[in-house]
mmCIF file of C-alpha atoms in Angstrom:
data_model
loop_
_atom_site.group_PDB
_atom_site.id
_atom_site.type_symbol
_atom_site.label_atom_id
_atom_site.label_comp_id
_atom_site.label_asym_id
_atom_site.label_seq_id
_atom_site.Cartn_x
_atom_site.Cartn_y
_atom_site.Cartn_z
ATOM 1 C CA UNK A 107 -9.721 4.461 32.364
ATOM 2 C CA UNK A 108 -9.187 8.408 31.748
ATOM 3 C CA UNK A 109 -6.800 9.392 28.866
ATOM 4 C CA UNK A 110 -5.834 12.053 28.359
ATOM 5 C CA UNK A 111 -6.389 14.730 25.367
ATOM 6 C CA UNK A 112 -2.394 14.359 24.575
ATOM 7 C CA UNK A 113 -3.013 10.637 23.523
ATOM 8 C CA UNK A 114 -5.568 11.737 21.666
ATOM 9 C CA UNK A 115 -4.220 14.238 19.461
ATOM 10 C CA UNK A 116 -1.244 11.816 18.731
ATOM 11 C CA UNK A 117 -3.617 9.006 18.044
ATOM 12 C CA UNK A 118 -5.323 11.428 15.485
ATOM 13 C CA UNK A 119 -2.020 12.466 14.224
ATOM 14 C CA UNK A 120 -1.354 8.824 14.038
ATOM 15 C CA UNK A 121 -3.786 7.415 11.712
ATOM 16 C CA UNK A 122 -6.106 10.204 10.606
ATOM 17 C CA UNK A 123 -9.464 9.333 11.811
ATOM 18 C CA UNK A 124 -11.302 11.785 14.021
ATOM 19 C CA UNK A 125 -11.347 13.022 17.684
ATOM 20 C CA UNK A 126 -14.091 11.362 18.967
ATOM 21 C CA UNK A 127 -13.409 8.118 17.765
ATOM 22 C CA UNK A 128 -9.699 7.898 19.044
ATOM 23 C CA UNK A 129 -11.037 8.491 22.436
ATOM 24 C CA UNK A 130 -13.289 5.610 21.966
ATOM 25 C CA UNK A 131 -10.721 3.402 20.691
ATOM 26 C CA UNK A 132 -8.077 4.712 23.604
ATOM 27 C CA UNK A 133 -10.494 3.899 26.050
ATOM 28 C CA UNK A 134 -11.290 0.124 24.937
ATOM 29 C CA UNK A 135 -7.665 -0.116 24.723
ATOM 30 C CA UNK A 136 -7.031 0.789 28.746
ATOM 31 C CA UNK A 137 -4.869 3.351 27.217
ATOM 32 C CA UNK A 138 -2.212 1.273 25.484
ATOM 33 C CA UNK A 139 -1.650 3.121 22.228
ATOM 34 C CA UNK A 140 -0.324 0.386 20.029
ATOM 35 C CA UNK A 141 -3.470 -1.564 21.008
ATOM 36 C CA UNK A 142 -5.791 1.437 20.089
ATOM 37 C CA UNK A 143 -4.068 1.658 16.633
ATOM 38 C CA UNK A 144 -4.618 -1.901 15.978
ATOM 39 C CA UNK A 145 -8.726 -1.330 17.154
ATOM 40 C CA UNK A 146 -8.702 1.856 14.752
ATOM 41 C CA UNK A 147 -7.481 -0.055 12.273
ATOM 42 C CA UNK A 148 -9.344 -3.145 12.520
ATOM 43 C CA UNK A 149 -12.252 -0.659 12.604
ATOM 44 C CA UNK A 150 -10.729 1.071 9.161
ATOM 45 C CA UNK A 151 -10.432 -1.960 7.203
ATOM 46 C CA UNK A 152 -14.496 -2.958 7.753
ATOM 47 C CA UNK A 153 -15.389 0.276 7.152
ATOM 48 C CA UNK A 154 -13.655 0.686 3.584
ATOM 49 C CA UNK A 155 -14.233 -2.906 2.609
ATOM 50 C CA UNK A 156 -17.767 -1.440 2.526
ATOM 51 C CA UNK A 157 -16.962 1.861 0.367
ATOM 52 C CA UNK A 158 -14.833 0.359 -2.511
ATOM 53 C CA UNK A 159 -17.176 -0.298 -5.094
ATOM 54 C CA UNK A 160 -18.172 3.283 -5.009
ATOM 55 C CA UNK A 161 -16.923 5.225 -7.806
ATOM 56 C CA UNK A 162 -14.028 7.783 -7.482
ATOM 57 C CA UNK A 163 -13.200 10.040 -10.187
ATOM 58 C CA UNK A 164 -12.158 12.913 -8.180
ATOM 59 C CA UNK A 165 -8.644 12.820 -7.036
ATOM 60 C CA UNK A 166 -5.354 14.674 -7.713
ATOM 61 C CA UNK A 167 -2.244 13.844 -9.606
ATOM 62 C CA UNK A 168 0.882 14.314 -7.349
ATOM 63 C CA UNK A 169 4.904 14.081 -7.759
ATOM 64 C CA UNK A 170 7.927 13.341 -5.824
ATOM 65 C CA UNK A 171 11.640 13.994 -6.477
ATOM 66 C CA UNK A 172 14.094 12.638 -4.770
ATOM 67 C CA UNK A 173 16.803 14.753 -3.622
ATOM 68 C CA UNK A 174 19.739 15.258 -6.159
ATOM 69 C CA UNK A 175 16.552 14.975 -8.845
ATOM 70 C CA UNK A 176 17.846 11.251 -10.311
ATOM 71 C CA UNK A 177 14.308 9.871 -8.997
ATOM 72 C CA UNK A 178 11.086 11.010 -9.812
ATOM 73 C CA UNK A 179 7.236 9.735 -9.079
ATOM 74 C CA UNK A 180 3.995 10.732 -10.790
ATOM 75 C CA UNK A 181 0.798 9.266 -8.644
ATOM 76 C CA UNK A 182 -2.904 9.537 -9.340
ATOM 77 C CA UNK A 183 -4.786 9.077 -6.440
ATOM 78 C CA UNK A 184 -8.900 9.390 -6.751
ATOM 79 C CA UNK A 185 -11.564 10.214 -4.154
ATOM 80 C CA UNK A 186 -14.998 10.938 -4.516
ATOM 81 C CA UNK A 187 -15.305 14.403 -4.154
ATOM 82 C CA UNK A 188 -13.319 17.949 -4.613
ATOM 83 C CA UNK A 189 -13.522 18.638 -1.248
ATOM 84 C CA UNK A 190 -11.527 15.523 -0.312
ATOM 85 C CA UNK A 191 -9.300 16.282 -2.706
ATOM 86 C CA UNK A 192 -8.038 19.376 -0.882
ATOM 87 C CA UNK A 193 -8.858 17.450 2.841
ATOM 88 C CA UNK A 194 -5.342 17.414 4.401
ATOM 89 C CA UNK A 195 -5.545 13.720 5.452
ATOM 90 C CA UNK A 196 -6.184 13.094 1.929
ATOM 91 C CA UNK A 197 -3.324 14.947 0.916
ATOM 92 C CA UNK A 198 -1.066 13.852 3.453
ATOM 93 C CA UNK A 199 -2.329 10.070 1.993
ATOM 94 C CA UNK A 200 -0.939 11.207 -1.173
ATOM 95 C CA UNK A 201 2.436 12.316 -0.365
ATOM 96 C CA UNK A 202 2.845 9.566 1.411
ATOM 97 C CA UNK A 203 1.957 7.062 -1.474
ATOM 98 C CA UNK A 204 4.518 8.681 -3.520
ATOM 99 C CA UNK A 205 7.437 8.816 -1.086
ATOM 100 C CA UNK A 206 6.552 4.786 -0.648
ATOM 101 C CA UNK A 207 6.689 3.855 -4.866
ATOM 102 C CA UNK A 208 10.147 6.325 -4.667
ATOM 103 C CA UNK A 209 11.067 4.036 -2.185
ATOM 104 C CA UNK A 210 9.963 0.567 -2.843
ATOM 105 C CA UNK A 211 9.421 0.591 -7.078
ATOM 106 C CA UNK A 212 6.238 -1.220 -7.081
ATOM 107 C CA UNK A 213 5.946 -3.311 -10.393
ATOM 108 C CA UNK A 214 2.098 -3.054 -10.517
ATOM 109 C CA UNK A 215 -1.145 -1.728 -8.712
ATOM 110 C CA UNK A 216 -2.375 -5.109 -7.322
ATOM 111 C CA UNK A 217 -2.295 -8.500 -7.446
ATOM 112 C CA UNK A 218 -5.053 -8.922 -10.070
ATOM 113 C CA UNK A 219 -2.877 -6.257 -12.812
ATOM 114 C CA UNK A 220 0.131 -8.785 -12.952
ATOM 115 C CA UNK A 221 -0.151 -10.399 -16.456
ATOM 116 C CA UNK A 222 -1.091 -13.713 -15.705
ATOM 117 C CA UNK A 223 2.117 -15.052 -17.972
ATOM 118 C CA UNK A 224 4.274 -13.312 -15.225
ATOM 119 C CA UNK A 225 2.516 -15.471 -12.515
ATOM 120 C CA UNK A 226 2.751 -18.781 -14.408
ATOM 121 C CA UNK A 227 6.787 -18.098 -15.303
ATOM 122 C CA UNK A 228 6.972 -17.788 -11.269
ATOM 123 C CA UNK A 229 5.284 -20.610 -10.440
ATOM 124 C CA UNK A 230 7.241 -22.511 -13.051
ATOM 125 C CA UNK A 231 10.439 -21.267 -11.084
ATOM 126 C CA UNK A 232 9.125 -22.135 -8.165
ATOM 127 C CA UNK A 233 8.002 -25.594 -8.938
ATOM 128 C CA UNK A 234 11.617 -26.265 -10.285
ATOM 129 C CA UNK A 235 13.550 -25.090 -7.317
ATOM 130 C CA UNK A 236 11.402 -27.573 -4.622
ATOM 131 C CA UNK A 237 11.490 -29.839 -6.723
ATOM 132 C CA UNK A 238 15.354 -29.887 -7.290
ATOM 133 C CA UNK A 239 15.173 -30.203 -3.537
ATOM 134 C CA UNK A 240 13.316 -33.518 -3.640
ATOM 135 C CA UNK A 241 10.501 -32.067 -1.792
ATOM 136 C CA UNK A 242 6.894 -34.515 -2.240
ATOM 137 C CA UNK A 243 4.459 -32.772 -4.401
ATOM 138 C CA UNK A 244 1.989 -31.542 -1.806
ATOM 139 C CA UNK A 245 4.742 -29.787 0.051
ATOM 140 C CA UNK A 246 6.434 -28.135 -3.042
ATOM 141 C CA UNK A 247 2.759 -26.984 -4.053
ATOM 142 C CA UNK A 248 2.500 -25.208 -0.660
ATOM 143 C CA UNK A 249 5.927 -23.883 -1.181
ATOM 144 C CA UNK A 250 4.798 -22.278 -4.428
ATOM 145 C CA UNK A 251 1.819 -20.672 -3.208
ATOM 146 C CA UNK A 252 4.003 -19.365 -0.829
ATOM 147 C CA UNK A 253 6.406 -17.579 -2.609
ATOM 148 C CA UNK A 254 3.809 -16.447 -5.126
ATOM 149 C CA UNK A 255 2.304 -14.022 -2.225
ATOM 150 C CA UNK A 256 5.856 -12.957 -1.326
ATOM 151 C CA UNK A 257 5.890 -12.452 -4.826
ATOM 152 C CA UNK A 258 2.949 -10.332 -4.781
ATOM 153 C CA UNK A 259 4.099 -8.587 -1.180
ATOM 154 C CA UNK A 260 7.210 -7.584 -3.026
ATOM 155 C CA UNK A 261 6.146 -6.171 -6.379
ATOM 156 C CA UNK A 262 1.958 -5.169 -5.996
ATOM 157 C CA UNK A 263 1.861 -1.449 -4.334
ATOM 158 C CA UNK A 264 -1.942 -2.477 -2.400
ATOM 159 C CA UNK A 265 0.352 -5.745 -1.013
ATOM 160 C CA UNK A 266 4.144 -3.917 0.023
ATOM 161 C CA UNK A 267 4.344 -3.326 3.713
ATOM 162 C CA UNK A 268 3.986 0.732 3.947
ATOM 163 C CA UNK A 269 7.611 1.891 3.953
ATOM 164 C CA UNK A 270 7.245 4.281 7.384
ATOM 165 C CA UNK A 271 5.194 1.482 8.696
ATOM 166 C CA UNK A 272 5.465 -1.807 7.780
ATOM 167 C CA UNK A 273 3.330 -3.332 10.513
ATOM 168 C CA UNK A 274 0.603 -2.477 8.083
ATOM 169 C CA UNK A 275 0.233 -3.035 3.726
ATOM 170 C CA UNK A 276 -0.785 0.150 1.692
ATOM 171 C CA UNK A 277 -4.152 -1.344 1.146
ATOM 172 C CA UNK A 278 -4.756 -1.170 4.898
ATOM 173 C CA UNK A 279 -3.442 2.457 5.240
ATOM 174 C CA UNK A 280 -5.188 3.302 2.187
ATOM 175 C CA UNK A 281 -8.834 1.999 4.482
ATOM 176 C CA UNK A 282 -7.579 3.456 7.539
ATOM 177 C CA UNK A 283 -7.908 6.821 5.586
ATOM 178 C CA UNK A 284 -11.305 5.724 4.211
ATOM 179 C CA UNK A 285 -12.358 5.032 7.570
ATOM 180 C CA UNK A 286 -11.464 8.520 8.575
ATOM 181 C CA UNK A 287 -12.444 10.697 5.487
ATOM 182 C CA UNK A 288 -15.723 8.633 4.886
ATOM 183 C CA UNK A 289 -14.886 8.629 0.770
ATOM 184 C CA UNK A 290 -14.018 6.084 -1.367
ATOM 185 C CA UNK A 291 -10.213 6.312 -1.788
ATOM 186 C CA UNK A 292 -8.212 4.092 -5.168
ATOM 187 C CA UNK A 293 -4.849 4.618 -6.548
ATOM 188 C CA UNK A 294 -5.225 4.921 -10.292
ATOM 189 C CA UNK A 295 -1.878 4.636 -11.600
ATOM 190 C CA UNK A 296 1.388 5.467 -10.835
ATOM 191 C CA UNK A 297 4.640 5.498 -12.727
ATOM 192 C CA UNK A 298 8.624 5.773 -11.404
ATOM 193 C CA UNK A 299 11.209 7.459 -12.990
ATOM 194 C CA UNK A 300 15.082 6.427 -12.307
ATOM 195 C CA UNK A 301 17.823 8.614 -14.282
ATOM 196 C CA UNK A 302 19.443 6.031 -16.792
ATOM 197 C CA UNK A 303 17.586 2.803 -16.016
ATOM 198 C CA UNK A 304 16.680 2.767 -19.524
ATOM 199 C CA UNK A 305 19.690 3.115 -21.223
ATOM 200 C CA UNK A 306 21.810 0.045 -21.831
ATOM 201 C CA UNK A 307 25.495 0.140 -21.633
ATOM 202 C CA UNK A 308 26.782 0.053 -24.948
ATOM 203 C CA UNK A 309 24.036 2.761 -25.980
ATOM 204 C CA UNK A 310 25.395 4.955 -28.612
ATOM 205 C CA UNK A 311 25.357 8.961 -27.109
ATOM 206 C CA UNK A 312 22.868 11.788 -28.448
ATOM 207 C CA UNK A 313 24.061 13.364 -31.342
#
């Protein structure tokens, strides 16, 4: 069916990827949007699967403050080239990736940059808590593989649902970007800044 060049632009606007190919994707989809977002996506995630071992050393460093300035986030996000660096979907990537850390304090980058003494201690919890329940082995085994990838959904940046969209992960908005720029895109490091979280409460003041 005919769609029209309004869908379009808000399909672009949407997820980032170009013209042409939101067309495509409206049309396949009969002109449900949701549906064409999912196909765009689907599309996004082959597409980047394919570009992540490239290397990416280009990039910016980016910050956030949170109004009243009692929260503050430093990201470094790489690409593969300066010109990406200064593509607006890129940047609009970025600012987005540090409003989400301000807002959901990742712990660590992915899954595989948890200390692997942090994943045994929740396991161990875990284990102890079905099997307080009486639950047989097999089941309380599923039940900690379970909670280990909440564990990981909750505390790995790639893993949290995207905080203005949790329908998708930041991993898959991160490829839906790769998709569109055609670059290699990684998040290097980040780190989040909370006034006072460090101090304890009988701290002695600054002299």
């Amino acid at each position: 069916m005919p769609v029209s060049i309004e869908d379009v632009s808000r399909l672009r606007e949407a997820t980032g990827v170009g013209i042409l190919k939101c067309k495509q994707a409206l049309e396949r989809a009969g002109g449900d949007f949701e549906k064409a977002v999912r196909i765009l996506r689907e599309e996004g995630l082959s597409t980047a699967v394919k570009k992540e071992g490239r290397r990416a050393a280009e990039g910016v460093v980016a910050s956030y403050i949170h109004a009243g300035g009692k929260l503050g986030v430093l990201v470094e996000v790489n690409c593969e080239t300066d010109f990406v660096a200064r593509n607006d979907v890129f940047q609009a990537l970025v600012k987005d990736i540090t409003m989400h850390v301000a807002a959901s304090d990742p712990r660590w980058r992915t899954r595989e940059d948890v200390p692997p003494e942090v994943v045994e201690q929740e396991r161990a919890i875990y284990r102890a808590q079905a099997e307080r329940d009486k639950k047989p082995p097999p089941v309380t085994e599923r039940i900690v593989e379970g909670r280990i990838e909440k564990f990981y959904a909750q505390t790995c940046l790639y893993e949290q649902p995207f905080v203005k969209d949790p329908e998708m992960t930041v991993s898959e908005l991160i490829r839906t970007k790769v998709a569109a720029i055609g670059e290699n895109i990684v998040v290097r490091r980040f780190i989040r800044f909370k006034l006072g979280e460090t101090l304890s409460e009988d701290a002695a003041p600054a002299k």
